[in-house]
Structure formats: C-alpha cells, structure tokens
Coordinates of C-alpha atoms and ligand atoms in Angstrom, one line a residue:
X28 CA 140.9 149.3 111.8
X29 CA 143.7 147.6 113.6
X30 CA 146.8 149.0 113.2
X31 CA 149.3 147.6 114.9
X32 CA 150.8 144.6 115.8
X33 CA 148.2 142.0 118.7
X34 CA 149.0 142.2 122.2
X35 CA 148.7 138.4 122.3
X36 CA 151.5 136.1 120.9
X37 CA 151.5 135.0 116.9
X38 CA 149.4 132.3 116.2
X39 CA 147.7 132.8 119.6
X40 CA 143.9 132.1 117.7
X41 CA 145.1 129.7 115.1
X42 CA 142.8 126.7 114.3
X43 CA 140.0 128.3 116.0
X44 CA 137.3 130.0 113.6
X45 CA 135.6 132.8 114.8
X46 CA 132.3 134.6 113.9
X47 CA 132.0 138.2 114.1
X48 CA 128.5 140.1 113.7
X49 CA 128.6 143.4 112.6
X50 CA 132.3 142.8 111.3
X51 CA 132.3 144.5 108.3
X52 CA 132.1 148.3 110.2
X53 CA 133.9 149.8 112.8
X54 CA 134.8 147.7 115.9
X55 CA 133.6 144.5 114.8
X56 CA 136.2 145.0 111.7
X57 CA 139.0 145.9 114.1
X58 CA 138.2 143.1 116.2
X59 CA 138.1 140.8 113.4
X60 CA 140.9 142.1 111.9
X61 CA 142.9 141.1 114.7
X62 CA 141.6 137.8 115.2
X63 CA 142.8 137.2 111.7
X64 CA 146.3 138.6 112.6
X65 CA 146.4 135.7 115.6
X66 CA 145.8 133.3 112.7
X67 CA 142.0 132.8 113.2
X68 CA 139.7 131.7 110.5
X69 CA 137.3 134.6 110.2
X70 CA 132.9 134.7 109.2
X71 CA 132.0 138.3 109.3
X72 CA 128.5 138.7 108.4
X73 CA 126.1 142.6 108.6
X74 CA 122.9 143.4 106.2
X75 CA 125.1 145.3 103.2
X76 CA 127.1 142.6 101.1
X77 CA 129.1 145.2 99.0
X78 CA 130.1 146.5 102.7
X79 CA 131.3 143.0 103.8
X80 CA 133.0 141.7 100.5
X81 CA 135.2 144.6 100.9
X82 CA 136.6 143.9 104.6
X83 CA 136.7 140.3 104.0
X84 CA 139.1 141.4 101.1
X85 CA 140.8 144.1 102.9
X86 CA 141.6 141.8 106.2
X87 CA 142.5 138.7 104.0
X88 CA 145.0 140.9 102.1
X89 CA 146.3 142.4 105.7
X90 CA 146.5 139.1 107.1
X91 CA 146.5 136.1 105.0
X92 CA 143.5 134.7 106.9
X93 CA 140.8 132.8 105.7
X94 CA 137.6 135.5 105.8
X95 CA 134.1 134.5 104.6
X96 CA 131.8 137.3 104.8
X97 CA 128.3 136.0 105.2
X98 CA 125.7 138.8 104.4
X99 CA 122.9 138.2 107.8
X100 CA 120.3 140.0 109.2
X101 CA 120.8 138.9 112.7
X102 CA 117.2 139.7 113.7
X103 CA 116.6 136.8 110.6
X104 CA 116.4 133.7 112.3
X105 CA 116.6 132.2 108.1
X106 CA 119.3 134.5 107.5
X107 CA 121.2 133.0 111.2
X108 CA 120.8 129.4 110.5
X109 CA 122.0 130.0 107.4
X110 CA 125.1 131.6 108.8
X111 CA 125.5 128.8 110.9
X112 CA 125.4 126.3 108.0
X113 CA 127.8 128.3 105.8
X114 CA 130.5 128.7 109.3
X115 CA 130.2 124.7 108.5
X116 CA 130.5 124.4 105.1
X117 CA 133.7 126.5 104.8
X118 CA 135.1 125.6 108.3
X119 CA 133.8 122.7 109.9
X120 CA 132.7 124.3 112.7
X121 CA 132.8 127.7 114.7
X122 CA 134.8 127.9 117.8
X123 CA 133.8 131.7 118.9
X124 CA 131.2 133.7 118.3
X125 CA 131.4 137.7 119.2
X126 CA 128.0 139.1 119.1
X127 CA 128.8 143.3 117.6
X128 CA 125.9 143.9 115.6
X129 CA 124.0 146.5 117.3
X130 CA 121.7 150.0 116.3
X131 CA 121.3 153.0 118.1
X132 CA 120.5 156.5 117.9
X133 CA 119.8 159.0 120.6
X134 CA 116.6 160.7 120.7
X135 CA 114.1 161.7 123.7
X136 CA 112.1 158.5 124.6
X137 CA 108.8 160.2 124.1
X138 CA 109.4 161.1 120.5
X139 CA 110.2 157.4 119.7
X140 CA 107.5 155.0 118.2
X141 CA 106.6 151.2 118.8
X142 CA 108.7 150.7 115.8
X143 CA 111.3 152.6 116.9
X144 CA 112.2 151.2 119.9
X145 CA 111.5 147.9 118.6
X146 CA 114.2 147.8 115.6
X147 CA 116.5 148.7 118.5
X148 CA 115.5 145.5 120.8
X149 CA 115.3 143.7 117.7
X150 CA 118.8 143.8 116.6
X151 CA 120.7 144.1 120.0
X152 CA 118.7 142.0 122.5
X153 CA 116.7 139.7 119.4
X154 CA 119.7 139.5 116.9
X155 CA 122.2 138.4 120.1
X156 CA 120.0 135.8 121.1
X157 CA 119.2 134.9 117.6
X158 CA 122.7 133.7 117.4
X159 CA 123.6 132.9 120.7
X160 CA 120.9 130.2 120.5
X161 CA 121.8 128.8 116.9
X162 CA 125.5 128.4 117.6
X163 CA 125.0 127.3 121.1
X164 CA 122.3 124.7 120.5
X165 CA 124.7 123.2 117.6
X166 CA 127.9 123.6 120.0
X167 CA 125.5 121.4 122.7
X168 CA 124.3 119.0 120.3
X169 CA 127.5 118.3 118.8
X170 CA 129.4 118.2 122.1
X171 CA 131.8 121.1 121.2
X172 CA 132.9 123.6 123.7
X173 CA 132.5 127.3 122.5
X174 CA 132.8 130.9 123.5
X175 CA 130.3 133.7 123.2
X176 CA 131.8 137.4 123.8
X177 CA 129.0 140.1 123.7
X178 CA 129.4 143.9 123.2
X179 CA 127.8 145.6 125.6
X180 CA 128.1 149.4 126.6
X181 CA 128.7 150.9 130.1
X182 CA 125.2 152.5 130.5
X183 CA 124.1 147.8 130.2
X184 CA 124.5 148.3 134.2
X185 CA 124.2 152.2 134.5
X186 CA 121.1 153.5 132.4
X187 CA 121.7 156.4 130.3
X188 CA 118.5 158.6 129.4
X189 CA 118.2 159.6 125.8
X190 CA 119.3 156.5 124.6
X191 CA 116.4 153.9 126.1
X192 CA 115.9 151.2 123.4
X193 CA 120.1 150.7 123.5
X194 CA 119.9 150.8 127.0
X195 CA 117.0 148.7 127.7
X196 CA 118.7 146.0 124.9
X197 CA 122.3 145.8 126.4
X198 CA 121.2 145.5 129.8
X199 CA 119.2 142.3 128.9
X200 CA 121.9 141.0 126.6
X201 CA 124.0 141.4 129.7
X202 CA 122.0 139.3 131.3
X203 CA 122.1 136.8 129.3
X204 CA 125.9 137.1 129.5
X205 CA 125.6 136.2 133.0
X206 CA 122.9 133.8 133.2
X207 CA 123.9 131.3 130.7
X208 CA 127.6 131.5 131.8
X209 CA 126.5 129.6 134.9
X210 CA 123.9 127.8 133.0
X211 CA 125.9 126.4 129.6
X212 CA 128.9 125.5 131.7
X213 CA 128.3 122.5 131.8
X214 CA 128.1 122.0 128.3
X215 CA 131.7 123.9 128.2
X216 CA 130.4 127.1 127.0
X217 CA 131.9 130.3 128.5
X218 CA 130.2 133.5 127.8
X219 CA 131.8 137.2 128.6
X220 CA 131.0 140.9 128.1
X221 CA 133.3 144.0 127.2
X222 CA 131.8 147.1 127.8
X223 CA 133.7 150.2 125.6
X224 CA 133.2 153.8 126.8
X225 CA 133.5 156.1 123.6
X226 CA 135.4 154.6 120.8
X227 CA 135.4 156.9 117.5
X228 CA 133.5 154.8 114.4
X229 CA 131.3 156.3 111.8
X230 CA 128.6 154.1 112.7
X231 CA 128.5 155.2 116.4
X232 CA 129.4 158.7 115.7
X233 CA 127.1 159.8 112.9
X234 CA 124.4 158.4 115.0
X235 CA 125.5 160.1 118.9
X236 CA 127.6 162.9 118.1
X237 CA 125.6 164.0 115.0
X238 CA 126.3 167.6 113.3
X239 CA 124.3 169.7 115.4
X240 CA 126.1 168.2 118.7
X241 CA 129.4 168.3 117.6
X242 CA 130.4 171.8 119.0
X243 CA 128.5 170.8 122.6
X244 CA 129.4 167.5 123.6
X245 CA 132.8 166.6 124.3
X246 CA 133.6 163.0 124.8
X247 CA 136.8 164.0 126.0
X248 CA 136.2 166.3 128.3
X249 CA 133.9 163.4 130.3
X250 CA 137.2 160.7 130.4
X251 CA 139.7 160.7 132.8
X252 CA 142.3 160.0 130.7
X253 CA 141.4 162.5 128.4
X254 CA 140.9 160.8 125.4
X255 CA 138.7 158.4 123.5
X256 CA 140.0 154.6 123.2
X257 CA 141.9 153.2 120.5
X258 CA 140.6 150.2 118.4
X259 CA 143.8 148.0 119.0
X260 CA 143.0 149.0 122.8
X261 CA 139.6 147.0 122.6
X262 CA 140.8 144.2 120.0
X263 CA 143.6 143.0 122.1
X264 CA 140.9 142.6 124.6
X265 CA 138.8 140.8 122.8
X266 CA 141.3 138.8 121.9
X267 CA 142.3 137.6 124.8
X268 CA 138.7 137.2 126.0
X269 CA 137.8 134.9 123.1
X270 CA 141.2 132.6 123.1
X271 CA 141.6 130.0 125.9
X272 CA 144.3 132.1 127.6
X273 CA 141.3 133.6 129.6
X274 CA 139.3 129.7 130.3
X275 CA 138.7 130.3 133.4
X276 CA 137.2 134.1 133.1
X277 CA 133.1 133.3 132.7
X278 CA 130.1 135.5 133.4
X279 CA 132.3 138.5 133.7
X280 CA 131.9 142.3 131.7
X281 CA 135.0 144.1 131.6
X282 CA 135.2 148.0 131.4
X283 CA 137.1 149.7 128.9
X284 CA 136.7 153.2 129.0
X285 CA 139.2 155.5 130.3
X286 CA 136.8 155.6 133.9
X287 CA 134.5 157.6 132.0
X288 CA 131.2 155.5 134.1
X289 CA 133.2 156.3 137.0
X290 CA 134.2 159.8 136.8
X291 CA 130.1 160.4 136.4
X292 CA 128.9 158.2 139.3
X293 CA 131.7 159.8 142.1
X294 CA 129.4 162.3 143.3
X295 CA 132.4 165.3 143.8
X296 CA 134.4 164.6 140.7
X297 CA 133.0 167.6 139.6
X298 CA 135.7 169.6 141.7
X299 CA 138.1 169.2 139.0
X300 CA 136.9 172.4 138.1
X301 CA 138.4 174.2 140.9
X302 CA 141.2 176.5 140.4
X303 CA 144.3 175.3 142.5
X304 CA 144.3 178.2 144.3
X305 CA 140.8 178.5 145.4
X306 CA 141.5 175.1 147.6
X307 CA 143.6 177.3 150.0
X308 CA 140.1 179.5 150.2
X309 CA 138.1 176.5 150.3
X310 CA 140.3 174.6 153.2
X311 CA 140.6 177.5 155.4
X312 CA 137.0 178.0 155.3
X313 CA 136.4 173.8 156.6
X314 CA 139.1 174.6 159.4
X315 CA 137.2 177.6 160.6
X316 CA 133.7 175.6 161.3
X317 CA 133.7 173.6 164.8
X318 CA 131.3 172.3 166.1
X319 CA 128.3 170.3 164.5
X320 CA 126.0 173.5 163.7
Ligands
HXC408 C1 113.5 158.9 116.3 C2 113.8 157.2 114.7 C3 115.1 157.7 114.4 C4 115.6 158.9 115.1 C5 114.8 156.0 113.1 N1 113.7 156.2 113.8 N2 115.7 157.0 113.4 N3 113.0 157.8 115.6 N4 114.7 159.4 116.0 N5 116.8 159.4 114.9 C6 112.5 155.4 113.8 C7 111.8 155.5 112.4 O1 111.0 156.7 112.3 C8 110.9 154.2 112.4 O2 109.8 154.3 113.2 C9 111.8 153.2 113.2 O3 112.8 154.0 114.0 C10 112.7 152.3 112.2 O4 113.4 153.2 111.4 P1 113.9 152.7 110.0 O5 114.6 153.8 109.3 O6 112.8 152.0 109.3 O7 114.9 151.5 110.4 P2 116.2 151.2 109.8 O8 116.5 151.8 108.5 O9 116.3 149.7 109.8 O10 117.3 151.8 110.8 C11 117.7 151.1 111.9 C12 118.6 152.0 112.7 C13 119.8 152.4 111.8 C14 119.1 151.3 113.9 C15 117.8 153.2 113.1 O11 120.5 153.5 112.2 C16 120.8 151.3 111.6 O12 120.7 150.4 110.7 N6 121.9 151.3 112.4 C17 123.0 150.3 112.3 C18 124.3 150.9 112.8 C19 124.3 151.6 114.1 O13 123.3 152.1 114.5 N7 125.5 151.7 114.7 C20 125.7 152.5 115.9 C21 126.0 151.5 117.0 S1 126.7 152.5 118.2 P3 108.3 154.8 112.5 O14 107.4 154.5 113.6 O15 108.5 156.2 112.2 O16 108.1 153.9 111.3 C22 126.3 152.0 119.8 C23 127.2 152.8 120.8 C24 126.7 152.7 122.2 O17 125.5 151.2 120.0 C25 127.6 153.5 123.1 C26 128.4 154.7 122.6 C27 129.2 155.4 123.6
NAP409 P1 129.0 150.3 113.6 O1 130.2 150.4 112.7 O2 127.8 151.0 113.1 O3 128.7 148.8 113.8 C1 127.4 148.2 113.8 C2 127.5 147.0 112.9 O4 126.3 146.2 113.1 C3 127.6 147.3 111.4 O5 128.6 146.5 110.8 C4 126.2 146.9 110.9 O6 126.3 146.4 109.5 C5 125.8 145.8 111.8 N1 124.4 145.6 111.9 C6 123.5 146.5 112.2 N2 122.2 146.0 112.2 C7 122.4 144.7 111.8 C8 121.5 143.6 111.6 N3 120.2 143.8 111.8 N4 122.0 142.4 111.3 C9 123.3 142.3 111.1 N5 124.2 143.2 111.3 C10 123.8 144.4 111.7 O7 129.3 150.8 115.0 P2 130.4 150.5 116.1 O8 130.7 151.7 116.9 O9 131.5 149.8 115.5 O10 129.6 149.5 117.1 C11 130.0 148.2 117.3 C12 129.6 147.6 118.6 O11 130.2 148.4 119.7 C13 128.1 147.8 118.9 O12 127.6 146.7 119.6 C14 128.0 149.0 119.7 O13 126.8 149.0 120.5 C15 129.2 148.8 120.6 N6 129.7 150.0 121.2 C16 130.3 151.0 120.5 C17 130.8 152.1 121.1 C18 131.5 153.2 120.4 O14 131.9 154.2 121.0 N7 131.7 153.1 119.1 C19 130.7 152.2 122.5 C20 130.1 151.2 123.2 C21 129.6 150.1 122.6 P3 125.1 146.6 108.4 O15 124.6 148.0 108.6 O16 125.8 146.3 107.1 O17 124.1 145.5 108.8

C-alpha cells in the first residue's frame, strides 16, 4: 500500500477518472491508492468482490476519493463491457486505463499443460487487450483522448526460462504498447509501459518465491542496489505516466528495478565476487602476459 505522501503535486490527477485492473491486490492497490491521493476518481475492478469492496473502502477512507470497485474477469469480454458501462454510469467517462491484472507462476515449461499456459495468455496478453480495445474503441468513437499504461516485467524484452506463459504474455502486451502508440495517435491515445524488477506483494511472492525457495533465492542478492523496490517508488511513476505532465512520453517502457536486468546481462558483473585483495593477484598477472600468445 502507499504510504507516503505522491511525488507529484496535490490535485495533480483531479477530474480525471482512472481504471485500475487488478486494483484490489498488491501494486495495482498502491498504484490506485495514489491516484486517489492526486484527487483521481478511482474503478478498480479483479475476480473476488469481497477483495475489492474492501480496498475501495480502505482507499476512499485514506483519501476521500471517489472509488467504485467493479468485480471483472478481464479475460470476460461481458464482464469488460460491463466495466466500461458502469466507468460511465458513475463517472461519465474514463480518462486512464492501467492494465495490472496479470497471473503467473513459475514452473518448468514441460510440466505445463495447454490449459496451463493458456490461463496465463488469457489474462495478461487476452484480458489487456480485452480492455485496451473496449476503452479505446469508446475513447475513438466518442472523440476523447485517453491513456493506456501497461504493466509489463523486465524479462517483456529479456526472456526468463521457468516462467514462459508470463514471458510469452508480456512480451506481446509490450507490443501492443508500442504498436498502437504510433497507431492510436492520431486519435489522441498515448500508450506506455513500466517494467518493475522485484517488488514484494503476496500475490507475486506466494507464487515465485514459494516456501520451498525461500532459503535459495535471494532477490537481493541479484539488485544492485541491494534491495527490492518500494510501492510509493512505482506509484509515483505511474502517476506521472498516466497524468498529462508526461504528454509527450508515447510508446516508451520504463525500467524500475534497481539494474537488476542489467547486472545479469553485463557479462563480468559476476566479479563482484572477488575479494579486494585478490585484484592486486589478478592485475599483476594481466601485466605479466605480452605479446598476443
Ligand atoms: C503447473 C499449474 C500450476 C503450477 C496451475 N497450473 N498452477 N501448472 N504448475 N504451479 C495449471 C493447472 O493444473 C491447470 O491446468 C491450469 O494451470 C489452470 O489452473 P487453475 O487452477 O484452474 O486456474 P486458476 O485457479 O484460474 O489459477 C490461475 C492462476 C492463479 C494464474 C494459476 O495463480 C491466479 O489466479 N493468479 C492471480 C494472481 C497472480 O498470479 N499474481 C502474481 C502476478 S506476479 P490443467 O491442465 O491441470 O487443468 C507477476 C510478477 C512478474 O506477474 C515478475 C516478478 C519479478
Ligand atoms: P497481485 O497482487 O497478485 O495482483 C494481481 C491482480 O490481478 C490481483 O488483484 C488479481 O485479483 C487480479 N487478477 C488476476 N486475474 C484476473 C482476471 N482474470 N481478471 C481480473 N483481475 C485479475 O500481484 P502483483 O505483484 O501486485 O502484480 C501486479 C502487476 O505487477 C502484474 O501485472 C505483475 O505481472 C506485475 N509485476 C509484479 C512484480 C512484482 O515483483 N510484484 C514484478 C514485475 C511485474 P483477483 O485475483 O481478485 O482477480
């Protein structure tokens, strides 16, 4: 949840209304939360009511926003159109859209099923075009500009094994981030990506890091900076993505992730494990070789 105080100025949001998938959980919730704190209007929608009905209640209380949580199955296209209708009924209209809902687990690929993989796709990739396309088709028809933020993941452009179906999902709803920036420009549609390294939820955690892991992987230990990110961190990001401040930013992911993709993909950024004094070793050992041989 969203602790502290927004990066961006008060009010920065207000007047716009803002629909969050998956904002009932986890990110989505802190994102939400501090759209509402900017003075948004907020439609969070997920699968579990009771789960929704409670953060609506909790950020309305934090806040004083407007919340209406709209219980959606984004791989429903029923259940989306009738998220669109009831943005319109309460608000008049949406103004953003941030496209959270996701699933994942890890697993080896060749245990996983049709099904399994599928219910992946089918929520990330299916669900984000599910909405993308209902919002954006209304925005079109009624001549309304809007912005579409996805959440993406650093291994949308890297790969990642052991995680296909999330993998396979994010890359193509990154490239749908980038293709219809260019192509529903026109229409004053601006679409972005964020892509978070490790950011501690229950629904992420319970699912990657479960029990038998949790003594051999350290997230930590794979960051730079040494840490995993903090929710505000990522809200006031999004934030600032979704407003107007950022207009001209369109067809762009940004990174937020301590240079955890990085520090994997420099091929000698292993030799932070080298003892200081080994170097001295190690460098008169390059000075002694001349020659090529
Ligand atoms: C192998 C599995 C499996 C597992 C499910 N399946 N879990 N296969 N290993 N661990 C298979 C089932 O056997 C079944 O196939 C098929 O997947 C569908 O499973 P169901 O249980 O019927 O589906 P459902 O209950 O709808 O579950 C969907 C879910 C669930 C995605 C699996 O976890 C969910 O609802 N998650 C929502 C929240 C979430 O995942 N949050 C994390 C986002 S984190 P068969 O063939 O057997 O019927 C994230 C972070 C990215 O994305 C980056 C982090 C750094
Ligand atoms: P989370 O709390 O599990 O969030 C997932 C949300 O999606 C839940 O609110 C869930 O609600 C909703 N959802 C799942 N299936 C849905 C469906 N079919 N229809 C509608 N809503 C659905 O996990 P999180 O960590 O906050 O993840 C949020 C986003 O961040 C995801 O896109 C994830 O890929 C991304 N991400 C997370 C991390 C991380 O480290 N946490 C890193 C990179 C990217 P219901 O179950 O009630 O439907």
């Amino acid at each position: 949840m969203h602790s502290q105080a927004p990066m961006m100025r008060e009010n920065a949001l207000k007047g716009k209304t803002i629909v969050v998938t998956g904002g009932g959980t986890g990110l989505g919730k802190s994102m939400a939360t501090c759209y509402a704190k900017l003075g948004a209007n907020l439609v969070i929608t997920g699968r579990r009511k009771e789960v929704l009905d409670s953060a609506a209640a909790e950020i309305a209380d934090l806040t004083k926003a407007e919340v209406l949580p709209v219980s959606c199955d984004v791989r429903s296209e029923s259940d989306v159109e009738n998220l669109v209708r009831a943005t319109g009924e309460k608000f008049g209209k949406a103004d953003g859209l941030l496209n959270n809902a996701a699933g994942n687990f890890i697993s080896p690929t060749e245990r996983l099923s049709t099904k399994a993989f599928s219910v992946i796709i089918d929520i990330v990739l299916k669900g984000t075009i599910n909405c993308t396309m209902a919002f954006g088709k209304q925005w079109i028809e009624n001549k309304t500009p809007g912005t579409v933020l996805n959440i993406v993941t650093t291994y949308a452009s890297t790969g990642s094994g052991y995680v296909v179906p999330s993998a396979c999902a994010k890359a193509g709803v990154l490239a749908m981030t980038r293709s219809l920036a260019v192509e529903w420009a026109k229409y004053n549609i601006r679409f972005n990506a964020i892509a978070p390294g490790p950011f501690p939820t229950k629904g992420a955690w319970d699912r990657l890091v479960p029990e038998p892991l949790k003594d051999k992987i350290s997230m930590e230990r794979r960051i730079p900076l040494g840490r995993t990110g903090r929710h505000e961190e990522l809200a006031d990001l999004a934030a600032y993505l979704i407003s107007d401040y950022s207009a001209y930013i369109n067809g762009e992911v940004v990174t937020i992730d301590g240079g955890e993709w990085l520090k994997g993909a420099g091929q000698f950024n292993q030799l932070e494990a080298v003892p200081e004094p080994m170097w001295d070793v190690i460098e008169q050992t390059i000075r002694g070789k001349k020659g090529g041989n």
